[in-house]
PDB file of C-alpha atoms and ligand atoms in Angstrom:
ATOM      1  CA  UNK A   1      44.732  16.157  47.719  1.00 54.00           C
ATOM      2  CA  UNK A   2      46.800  13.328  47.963  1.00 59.00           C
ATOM      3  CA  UNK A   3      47.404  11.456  44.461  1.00 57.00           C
ATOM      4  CA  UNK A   4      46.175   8.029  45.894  1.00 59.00           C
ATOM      5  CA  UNK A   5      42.736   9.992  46.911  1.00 62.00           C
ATOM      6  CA  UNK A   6      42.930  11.576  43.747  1.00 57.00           C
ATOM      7  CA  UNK A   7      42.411   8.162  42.315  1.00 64.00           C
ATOM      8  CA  UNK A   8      39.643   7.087  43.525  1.00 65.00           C
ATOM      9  CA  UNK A   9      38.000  10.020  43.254  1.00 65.00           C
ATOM     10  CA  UNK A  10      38.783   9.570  39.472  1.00 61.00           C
ATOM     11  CA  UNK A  11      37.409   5.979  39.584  1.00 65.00           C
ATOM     12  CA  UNK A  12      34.020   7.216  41.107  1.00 63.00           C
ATOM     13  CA  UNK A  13      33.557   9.628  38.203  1.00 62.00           C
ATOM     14  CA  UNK A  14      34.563   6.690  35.709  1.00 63.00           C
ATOM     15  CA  UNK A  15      31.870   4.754  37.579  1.00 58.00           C
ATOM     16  CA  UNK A  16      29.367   6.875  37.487  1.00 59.00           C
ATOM     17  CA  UNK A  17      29.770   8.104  34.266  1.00 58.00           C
ATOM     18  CA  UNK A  18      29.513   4.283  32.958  1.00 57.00           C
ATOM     19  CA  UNK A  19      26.133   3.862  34.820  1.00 57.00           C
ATOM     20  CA  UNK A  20      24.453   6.938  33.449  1.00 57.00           C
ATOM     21  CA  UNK A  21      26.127   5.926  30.297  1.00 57.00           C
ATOM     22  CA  UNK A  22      24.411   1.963  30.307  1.00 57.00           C
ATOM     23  CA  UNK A  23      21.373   3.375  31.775  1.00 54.00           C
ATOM     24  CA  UNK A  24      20.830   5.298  28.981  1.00 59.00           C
ATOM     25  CA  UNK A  25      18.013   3.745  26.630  1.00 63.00           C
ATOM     26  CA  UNK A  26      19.198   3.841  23.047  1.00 81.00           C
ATOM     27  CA  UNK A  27      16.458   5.965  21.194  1.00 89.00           C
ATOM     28  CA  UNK A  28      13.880   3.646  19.611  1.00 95.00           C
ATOM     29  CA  UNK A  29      13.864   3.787  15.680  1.00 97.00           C
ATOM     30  CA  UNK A  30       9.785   4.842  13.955  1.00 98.00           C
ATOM     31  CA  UNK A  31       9.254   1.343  12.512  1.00 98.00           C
ATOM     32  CA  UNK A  32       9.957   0.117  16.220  1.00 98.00           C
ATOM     33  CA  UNK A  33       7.729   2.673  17.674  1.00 98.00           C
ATOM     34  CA  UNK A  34       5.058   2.056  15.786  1.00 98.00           C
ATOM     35  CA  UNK A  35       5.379  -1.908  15.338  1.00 98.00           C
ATOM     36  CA  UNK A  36       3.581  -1.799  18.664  1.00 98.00           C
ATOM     37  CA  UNK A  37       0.522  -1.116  16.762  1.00 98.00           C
ATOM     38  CA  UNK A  38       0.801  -4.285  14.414  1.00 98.00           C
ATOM     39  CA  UNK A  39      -1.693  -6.651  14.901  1.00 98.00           C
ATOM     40  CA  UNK A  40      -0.711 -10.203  13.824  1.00 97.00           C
ATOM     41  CA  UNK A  41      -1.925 -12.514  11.351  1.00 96.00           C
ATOM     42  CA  UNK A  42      -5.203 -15.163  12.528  1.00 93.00           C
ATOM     43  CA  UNK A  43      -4.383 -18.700  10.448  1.00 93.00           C
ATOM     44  CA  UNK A  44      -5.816 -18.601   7.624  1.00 94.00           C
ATOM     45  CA  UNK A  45      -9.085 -20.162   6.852  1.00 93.00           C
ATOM     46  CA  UNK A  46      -9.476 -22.521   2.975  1.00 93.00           C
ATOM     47  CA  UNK A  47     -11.142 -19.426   1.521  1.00 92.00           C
ATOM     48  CA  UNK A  48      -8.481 -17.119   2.261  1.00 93.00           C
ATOM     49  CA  UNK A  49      -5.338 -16.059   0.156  1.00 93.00           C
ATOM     50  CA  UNK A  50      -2.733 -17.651   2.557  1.00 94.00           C
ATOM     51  CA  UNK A  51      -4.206 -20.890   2.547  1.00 93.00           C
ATOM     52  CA  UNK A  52      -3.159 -22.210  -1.169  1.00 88.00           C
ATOM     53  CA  UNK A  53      -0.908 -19.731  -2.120  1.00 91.00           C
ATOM     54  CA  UNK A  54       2.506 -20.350   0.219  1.00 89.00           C
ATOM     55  CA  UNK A  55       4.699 -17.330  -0.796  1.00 96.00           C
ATOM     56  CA  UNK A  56       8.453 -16.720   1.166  1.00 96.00           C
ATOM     57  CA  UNK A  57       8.623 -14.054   3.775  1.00 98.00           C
ATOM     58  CA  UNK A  58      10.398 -10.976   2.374  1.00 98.00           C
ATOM     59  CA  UNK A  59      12.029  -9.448   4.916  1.00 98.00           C
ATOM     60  CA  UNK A  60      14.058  -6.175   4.600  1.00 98.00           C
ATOM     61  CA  UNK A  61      17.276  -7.237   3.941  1.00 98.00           C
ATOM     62  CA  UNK A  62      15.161  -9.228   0.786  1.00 98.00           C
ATOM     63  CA  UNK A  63      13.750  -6.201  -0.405  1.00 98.00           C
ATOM     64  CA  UNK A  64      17.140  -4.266  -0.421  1.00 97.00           C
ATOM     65  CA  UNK A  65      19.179  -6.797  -2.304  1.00 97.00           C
ATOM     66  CA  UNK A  66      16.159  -6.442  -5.133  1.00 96.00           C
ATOM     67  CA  UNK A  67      16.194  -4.618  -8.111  1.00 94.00           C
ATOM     68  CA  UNK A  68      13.149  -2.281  -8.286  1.00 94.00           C
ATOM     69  CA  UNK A  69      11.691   0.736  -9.790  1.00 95.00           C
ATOM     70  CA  UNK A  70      12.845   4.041  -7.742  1.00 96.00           C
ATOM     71  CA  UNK A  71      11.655   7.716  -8.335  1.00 97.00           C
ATOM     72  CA  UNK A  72      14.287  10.217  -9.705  1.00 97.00           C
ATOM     73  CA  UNK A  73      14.956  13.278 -10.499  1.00 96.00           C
ATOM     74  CA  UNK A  74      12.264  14.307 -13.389  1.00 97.00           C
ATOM     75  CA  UNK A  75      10.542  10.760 -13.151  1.00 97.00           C
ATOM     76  CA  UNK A  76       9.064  10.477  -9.707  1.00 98.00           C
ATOM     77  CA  UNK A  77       5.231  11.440 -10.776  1.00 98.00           C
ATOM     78  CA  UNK A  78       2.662   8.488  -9.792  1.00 98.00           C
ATOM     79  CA  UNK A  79      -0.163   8.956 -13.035  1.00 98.00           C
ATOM     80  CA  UNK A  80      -3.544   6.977 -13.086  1.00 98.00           C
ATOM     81  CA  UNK A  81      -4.745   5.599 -16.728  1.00 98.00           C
ATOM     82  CA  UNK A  82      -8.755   5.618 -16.314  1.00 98.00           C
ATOM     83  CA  UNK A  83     -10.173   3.192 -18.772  1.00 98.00           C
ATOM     84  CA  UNK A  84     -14.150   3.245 -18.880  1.00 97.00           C
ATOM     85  CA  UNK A  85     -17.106   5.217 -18.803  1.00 96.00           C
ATOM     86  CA  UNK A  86     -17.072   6.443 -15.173  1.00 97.00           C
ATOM     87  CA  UNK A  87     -20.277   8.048 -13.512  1.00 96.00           C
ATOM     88  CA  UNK A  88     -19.949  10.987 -11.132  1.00 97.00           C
ATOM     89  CA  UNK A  89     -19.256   9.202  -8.244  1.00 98.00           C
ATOM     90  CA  UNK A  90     -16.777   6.599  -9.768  1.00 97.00           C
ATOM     91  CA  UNK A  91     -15.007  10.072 -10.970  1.00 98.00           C
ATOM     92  CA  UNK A  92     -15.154  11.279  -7.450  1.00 98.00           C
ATOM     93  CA  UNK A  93     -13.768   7.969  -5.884  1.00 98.00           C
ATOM     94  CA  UNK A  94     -10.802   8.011  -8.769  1.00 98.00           C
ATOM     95  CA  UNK A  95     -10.404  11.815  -7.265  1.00 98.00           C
ATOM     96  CA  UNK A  96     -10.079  10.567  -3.744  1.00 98.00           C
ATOM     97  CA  UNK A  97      -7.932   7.798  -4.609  1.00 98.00           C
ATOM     98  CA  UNK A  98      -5.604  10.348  -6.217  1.00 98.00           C
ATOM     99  CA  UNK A  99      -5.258  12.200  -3.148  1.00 98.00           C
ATOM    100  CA  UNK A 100      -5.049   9.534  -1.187  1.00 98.00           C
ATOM    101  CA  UNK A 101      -2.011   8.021  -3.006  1.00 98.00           C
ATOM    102  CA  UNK A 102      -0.145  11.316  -3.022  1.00 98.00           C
ATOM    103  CA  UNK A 103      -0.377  11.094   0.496  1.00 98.00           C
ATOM    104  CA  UNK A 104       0.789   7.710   1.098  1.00 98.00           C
ATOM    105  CA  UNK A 105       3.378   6.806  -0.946  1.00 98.00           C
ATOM    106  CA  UNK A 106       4.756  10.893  -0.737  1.00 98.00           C
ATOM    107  CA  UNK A 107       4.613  11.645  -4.443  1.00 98.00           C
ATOM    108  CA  UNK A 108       3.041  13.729  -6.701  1.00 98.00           C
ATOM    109  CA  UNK A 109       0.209  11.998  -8.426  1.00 98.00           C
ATOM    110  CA  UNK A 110      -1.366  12.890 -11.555  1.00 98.00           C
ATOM    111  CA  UNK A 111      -4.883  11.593 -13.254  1.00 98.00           C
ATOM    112  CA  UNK A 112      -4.743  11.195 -17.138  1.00 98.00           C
ATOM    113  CA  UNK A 113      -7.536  11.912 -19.326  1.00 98.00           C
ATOM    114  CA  UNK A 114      -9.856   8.902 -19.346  1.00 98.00           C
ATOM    115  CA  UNK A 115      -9.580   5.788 -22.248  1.00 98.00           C
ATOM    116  CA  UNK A 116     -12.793   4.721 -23.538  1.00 97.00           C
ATOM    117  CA  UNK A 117     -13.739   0.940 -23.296  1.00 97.00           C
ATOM    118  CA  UNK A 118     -13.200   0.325 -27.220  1.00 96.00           C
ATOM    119  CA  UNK A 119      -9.220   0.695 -26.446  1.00 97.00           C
ATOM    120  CA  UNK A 120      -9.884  -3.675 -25.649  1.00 96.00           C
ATOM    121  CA  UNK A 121     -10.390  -6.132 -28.495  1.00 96.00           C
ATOM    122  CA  UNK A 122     -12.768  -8.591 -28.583  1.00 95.00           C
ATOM    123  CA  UNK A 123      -9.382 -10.909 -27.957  1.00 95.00           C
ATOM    124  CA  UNK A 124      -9.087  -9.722 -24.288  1.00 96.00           C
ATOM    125  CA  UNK A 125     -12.352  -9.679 -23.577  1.00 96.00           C
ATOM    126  CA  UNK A 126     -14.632 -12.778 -22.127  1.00 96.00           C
ATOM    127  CA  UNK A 127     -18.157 -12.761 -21.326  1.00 94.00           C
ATOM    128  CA  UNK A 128     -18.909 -14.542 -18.186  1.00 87.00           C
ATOM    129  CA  UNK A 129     -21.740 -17.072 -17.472  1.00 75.00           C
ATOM    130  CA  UNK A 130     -24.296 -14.074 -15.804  1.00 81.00           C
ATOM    131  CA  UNK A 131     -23.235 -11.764 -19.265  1.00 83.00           C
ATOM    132  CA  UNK A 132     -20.209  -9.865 -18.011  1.00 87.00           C
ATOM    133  CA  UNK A 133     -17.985  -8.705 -19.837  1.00 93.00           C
ATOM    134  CA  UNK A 134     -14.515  -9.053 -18.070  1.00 96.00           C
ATOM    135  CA  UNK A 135     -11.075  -7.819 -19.706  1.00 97.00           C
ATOM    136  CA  UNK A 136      -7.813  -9.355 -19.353  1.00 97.00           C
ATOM    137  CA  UNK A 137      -5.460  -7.678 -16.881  1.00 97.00           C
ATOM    138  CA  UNK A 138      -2.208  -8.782 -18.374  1.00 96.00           C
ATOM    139  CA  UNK A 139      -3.119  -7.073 -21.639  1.00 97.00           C
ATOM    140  CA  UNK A 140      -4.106  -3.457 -20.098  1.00 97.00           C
ATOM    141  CA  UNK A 141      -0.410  -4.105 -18.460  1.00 97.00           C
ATOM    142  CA  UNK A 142       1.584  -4.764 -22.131  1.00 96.00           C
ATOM    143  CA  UNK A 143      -0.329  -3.174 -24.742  1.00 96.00           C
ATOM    144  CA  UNK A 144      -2.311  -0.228 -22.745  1.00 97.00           C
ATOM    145  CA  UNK A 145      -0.142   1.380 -19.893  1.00 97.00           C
ATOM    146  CA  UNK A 146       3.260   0.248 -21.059  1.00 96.00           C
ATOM    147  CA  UNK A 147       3.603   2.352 -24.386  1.00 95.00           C
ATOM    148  CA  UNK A 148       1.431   5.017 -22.699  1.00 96.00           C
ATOM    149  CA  UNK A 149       3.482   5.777 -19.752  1.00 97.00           C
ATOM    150  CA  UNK A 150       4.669   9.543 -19.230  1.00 98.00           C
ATOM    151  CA  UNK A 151       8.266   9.885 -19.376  1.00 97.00           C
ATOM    152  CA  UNK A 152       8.112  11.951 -15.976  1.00 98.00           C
ATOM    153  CA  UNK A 153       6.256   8.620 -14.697  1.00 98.00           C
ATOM    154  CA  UNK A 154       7.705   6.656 -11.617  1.00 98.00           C
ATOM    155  CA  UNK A 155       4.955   4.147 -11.998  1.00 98.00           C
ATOM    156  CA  UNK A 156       1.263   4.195 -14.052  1.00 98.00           C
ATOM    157  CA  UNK A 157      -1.666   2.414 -13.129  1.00 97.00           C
ATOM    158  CA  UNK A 158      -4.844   1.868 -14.813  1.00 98.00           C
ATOM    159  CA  UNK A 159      -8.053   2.169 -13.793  1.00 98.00           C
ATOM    160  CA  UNK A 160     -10.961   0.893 -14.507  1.00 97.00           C
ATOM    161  CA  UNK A 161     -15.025   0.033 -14.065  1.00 96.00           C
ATOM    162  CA  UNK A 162     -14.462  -3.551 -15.988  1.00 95.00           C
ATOM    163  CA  UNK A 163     -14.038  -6.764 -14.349  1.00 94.00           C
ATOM    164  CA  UNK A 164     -10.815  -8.205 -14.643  1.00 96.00           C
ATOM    165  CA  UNK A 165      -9.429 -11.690 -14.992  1.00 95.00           C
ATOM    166  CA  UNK A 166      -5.142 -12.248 -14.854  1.00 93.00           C
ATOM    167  CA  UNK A 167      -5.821 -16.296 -16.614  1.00 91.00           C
ATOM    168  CA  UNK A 168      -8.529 -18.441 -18.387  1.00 88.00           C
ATOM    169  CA  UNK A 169      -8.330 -20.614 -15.467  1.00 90.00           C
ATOM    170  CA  UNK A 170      -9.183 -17.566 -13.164  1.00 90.00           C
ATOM    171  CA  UNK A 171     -12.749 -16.355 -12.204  1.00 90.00           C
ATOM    172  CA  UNK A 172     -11.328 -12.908 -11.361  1.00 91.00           C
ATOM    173  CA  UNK A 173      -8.845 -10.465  -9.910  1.00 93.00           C
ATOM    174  CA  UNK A 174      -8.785  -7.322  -8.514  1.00 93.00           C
ATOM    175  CA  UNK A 175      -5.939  -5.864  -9.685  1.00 92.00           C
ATOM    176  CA  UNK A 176      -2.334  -6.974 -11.049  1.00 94.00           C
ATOM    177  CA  UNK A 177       0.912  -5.273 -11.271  1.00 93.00           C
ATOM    178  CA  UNK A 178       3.861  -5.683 -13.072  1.00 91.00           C
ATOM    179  CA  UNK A 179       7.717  -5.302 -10.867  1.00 86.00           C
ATOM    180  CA  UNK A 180       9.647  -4.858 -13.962  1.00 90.00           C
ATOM    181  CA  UNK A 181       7.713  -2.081 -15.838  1.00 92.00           C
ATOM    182  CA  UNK A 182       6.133  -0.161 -12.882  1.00 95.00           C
ATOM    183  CA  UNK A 183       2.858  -0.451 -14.316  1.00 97.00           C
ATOM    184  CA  UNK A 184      -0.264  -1.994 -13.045  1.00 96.00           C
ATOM    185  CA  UNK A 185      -4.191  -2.053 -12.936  1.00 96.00           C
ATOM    186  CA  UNK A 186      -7.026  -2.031 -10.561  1.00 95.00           C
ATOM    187  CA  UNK A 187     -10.296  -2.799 -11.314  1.00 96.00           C
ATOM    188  CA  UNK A 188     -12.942  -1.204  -9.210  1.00 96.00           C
ATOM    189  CA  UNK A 189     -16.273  -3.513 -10.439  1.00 95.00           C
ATOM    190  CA  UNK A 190     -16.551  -5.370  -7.408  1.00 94.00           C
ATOM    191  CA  UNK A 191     -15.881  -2.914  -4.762  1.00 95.00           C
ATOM    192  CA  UNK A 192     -19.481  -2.021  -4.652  1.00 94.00           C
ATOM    193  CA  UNK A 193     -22.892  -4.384  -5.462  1.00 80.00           C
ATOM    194  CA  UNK A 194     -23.435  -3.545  -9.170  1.00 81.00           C
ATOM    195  CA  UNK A 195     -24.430   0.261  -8.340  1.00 91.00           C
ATOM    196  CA  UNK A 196     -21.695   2.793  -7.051  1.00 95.00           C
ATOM    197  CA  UNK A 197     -24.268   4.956  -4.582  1.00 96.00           C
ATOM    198  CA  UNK A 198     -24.126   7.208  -1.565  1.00 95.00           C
ATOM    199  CA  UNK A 199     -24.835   4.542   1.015  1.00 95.00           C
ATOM    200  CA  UNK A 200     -21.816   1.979  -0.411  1.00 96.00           C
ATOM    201  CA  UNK A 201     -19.559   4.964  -1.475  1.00 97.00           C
ATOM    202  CA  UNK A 202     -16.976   4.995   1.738  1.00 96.00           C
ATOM    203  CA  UNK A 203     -17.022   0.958   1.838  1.00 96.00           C
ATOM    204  CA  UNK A 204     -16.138   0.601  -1.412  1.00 97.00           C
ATOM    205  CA  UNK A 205     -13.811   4.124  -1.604  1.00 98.00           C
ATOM    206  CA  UNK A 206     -11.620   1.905   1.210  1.00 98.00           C
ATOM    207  CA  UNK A 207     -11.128  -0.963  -0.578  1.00 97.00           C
ATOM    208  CA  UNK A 208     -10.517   0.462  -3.754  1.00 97.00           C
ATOM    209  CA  UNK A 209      -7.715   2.767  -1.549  1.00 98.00           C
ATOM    210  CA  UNK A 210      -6.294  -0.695  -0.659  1.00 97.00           C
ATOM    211  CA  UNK A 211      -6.140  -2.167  -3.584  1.00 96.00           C
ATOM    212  CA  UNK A 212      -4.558   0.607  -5.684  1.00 96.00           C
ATOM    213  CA  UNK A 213      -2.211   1.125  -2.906  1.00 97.00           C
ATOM    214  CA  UNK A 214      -1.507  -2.408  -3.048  1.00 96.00           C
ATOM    215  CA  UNK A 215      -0.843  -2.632  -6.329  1.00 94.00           C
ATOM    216  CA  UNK A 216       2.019   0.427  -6.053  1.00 97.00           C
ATOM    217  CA  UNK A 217       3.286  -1.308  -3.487  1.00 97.00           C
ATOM    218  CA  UNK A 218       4.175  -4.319  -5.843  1.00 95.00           C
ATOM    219  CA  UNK A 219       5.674  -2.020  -8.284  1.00 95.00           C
ATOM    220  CA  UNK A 220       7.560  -0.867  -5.700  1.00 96.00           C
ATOM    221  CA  UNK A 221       8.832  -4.047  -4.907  1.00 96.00           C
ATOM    222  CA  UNK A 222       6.962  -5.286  -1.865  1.00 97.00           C
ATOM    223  CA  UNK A 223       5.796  -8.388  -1.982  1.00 97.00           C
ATOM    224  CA  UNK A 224       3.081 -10.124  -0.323  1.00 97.00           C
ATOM    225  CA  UNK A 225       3.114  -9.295   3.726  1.00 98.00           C
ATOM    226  CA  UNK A 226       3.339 -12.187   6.210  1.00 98.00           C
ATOM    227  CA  UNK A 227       4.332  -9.898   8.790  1.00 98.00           C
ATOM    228  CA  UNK A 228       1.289  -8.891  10.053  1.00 98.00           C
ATOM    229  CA  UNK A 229      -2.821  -7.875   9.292  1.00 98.00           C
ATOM    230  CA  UNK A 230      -1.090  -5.230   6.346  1.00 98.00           C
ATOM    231  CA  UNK A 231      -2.614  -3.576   3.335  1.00 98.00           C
ATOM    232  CA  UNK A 232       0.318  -5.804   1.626  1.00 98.00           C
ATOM    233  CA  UNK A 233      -1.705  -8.841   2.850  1.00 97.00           C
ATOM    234  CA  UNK A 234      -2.530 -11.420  -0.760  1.00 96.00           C
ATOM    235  CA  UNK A 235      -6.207 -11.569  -0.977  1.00 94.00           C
ATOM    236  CA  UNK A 236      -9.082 -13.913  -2.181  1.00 92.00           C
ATOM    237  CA  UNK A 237     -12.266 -11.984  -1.733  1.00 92.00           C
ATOM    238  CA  UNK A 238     -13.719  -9.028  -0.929  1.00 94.00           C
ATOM    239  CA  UNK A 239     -14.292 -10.746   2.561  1.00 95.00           C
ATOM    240  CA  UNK A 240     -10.628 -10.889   3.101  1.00 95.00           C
ATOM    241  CA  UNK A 241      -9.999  -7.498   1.974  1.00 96.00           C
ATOM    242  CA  UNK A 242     -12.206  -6.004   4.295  1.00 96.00           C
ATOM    243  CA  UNK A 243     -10.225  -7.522   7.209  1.00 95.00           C
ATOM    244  CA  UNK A 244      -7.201  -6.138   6.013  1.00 96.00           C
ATOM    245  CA  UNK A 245      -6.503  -3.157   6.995  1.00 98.00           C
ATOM    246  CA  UNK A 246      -5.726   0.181   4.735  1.00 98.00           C
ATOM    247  CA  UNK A 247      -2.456   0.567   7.132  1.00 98.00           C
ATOM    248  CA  UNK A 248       0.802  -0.859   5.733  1.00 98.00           C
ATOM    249  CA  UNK A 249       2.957  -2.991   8.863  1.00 98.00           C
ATOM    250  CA  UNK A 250       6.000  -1.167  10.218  1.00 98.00           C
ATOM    251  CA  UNK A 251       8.167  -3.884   7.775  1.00 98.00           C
ATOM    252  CA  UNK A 252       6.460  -2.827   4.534  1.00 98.00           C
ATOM    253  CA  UNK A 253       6.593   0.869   5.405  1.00 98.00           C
ATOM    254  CA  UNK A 254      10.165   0.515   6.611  1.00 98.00           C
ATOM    255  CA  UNK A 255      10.517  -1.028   3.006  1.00 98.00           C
ATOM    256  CA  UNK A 256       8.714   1.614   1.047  1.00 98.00           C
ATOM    257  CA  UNK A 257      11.135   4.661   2.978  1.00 98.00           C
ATOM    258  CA  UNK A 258      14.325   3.263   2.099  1.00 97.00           C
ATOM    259  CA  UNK A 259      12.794   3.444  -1.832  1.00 97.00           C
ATOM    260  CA  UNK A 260      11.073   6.932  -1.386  1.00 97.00           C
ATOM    261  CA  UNK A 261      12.449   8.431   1.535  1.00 97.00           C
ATOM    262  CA  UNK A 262      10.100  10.338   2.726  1.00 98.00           C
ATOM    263  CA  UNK A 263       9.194  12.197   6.431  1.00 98.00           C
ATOM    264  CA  UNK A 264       7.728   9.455   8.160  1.00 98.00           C
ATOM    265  CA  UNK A 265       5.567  11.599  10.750  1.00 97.00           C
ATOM    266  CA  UNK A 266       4.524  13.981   7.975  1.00 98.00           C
ATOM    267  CA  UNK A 267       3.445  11.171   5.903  1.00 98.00           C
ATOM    268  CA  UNK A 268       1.606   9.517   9.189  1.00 98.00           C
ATOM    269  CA  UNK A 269       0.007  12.741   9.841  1.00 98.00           C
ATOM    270  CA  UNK A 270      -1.589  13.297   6.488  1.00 98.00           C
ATOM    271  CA  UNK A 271      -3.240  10.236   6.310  1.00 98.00           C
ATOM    272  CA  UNK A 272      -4.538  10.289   9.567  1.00 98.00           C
ATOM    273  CA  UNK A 273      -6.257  13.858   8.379  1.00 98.00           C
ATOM    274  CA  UNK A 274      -7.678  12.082   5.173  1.00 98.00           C
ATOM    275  CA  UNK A 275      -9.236   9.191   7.226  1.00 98.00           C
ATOM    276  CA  UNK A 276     -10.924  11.450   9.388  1.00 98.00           C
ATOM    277  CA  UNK A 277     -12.070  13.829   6.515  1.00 98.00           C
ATOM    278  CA  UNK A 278     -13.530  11.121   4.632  1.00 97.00           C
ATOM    279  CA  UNK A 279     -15.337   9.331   7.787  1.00 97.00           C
ATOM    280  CA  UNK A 280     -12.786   5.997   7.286  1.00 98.00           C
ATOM    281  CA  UNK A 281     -13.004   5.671  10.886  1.00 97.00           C
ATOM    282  CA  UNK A 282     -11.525   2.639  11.811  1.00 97.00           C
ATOM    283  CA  UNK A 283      -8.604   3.991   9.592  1.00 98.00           C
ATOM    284  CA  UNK A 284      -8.207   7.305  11.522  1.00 98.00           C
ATOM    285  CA  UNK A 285      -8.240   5.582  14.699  1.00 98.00           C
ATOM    286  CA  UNK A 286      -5.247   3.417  13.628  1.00 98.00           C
ATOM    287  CA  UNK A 287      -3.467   6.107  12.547  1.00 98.00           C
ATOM    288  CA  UNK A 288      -4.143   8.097  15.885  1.00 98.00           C
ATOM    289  CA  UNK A 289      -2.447   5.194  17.654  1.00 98.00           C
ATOM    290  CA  UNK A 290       0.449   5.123  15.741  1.00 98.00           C
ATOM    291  CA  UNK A 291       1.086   8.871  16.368  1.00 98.00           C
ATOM    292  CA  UNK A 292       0.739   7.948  20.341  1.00 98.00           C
ATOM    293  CA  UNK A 293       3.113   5.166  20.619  1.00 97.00           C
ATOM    294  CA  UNK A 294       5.274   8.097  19.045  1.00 96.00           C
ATOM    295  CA  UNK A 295       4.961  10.082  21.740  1.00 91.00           C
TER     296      UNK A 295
HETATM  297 ZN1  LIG B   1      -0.895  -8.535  -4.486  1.00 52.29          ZN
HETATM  298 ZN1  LIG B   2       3.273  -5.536   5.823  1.00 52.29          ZN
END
């Protein structure tokens, strides 16, 4: 073969080589995959969270720079503080939400033996206009879960059957969290109508998932979501928790990995199993998607 032949021959490869090179997609990351299965956020309407509140958008390279609570080696155990007299059902939904959070934030979790209701003073209590009794959050936070935390703890969070309220100028919150001491509280009173029964026990066992998953979450370090409809979402009412869903956004659960690195698909694929064991339907079928746009 002559060397000028020889050449171009060489070139061709070169060229071809490039194209298959280019052509080549570059492999889509998980939080890309399954950002396809966000669903943004409607405006917000006066009654909803977004409205009053305007909070910054966190985005990842935010959450990095932040100093937060991390597990580690013989402190990486999630333990919930019931406070209350729970019925059988309450104790069953506390059960659930133990397993639950095991599976989605990829840690052990433990449940402590339960506090009675005497552990409050009459200081951070308040009786309400229709006679309940409602405790305040921030003191369960500093003087109940603080000194009581495990030393193997990563985070502790109380909770309990009493209303809550974070400030005398506040009717009521759900739950509150603390970034600093990885401690926080959720308050399951007004997940069902007065009564905890058979008939309300999945709606209110999926919004007291999202709530003490939201809660974590802040200890973790995630603030409120603006990215999209996101179990990180702030919320008002019971209205607006319902149309958030149980599902944290590809941001938040990018943020949550590079804290607790964990197998994303593994982690994907064990919720989806506790949906569908527990009949949280729409859950599961979010969940399903996510593993498709996998695929
Ligand atoms: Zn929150
Ligand atoms: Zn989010």
């Amino acid at each position: 073969m002559n060397p000028g032949k020889f050449n171009s021959y060489l070139s061709l490869i070169y060229l071809v080589l490039f194209f298959l090179f280019s052509c080549q997609k570059k492999e889509m990351t998980y939080y890309e995959k399954i950002a396809f299965n966000d669903i943004a956020l409607k405006n917000a309407t006066p009654e909803e969270w977004r409205y009053n509140k305007k909070e910054n958008f966190q985005t990842f390279q935010d959450f990095q720079k932040l100093k937060k609570i991390k597990p580690a080696e013989g402190k990486n155990i999630i333990y919930l503080q019931p406070i209350g007299e729970f019925n059988i059902l309450q104790k069953k939904q506390i059960e659930l939400a133990k397993q639950y959070l095991a599976k989605y934030f990829q840690l052990e979790t433990k449940i402590l033996p339960t506090l009675s209701n005497t552990i409050f003073p009459k200081s951070a209590k308040r009786i309400r206009s229709n006679n309940q009794e409602q405790v305040l959050a921030r003191y369960i936070l500093d003087s109940v879960l603080i000194t009581r935390k495990p030393k193997d703890a990563v985070v502790l969070m109380g909770i309990t059957e009493k209303d809550l309220f974070p400030r005398p100028e506040w009717n009521y919150v759900f739950g509150l969290a603390s970034y600093e001491n990885g401690v926080g509280v959720t308050s399951m009173f007004r997940f069902y109508d007065g009564n905890l029964t058979e008939s309300n026990f999945n709606k209110s066992l999926e919004r007291l998932l999202k709530i003490s998953s939201h809660e974590i979450g802040h200890m973790f370090g995630i603030s409120h979501c603006l990215n999209a409809n996101c179990v990180m979402n702030g919320t008002n009412n019971l209205t607006e928790t319902d149309s958030h869903f149980a599902r944290a956004c590809s941001l938040c659960q990018q943020k949550l990995n590079s804290t607790l690195k964990y197998d994303n698909q593994k982690r994907l694929i064990e919720l989806r199993d506790f949906f569908e064991k527990q009949n949280l339907n729409r859950e599961f079928s979010r969940a399903e998607t996510d593993l498709k746009f996998l695929k």
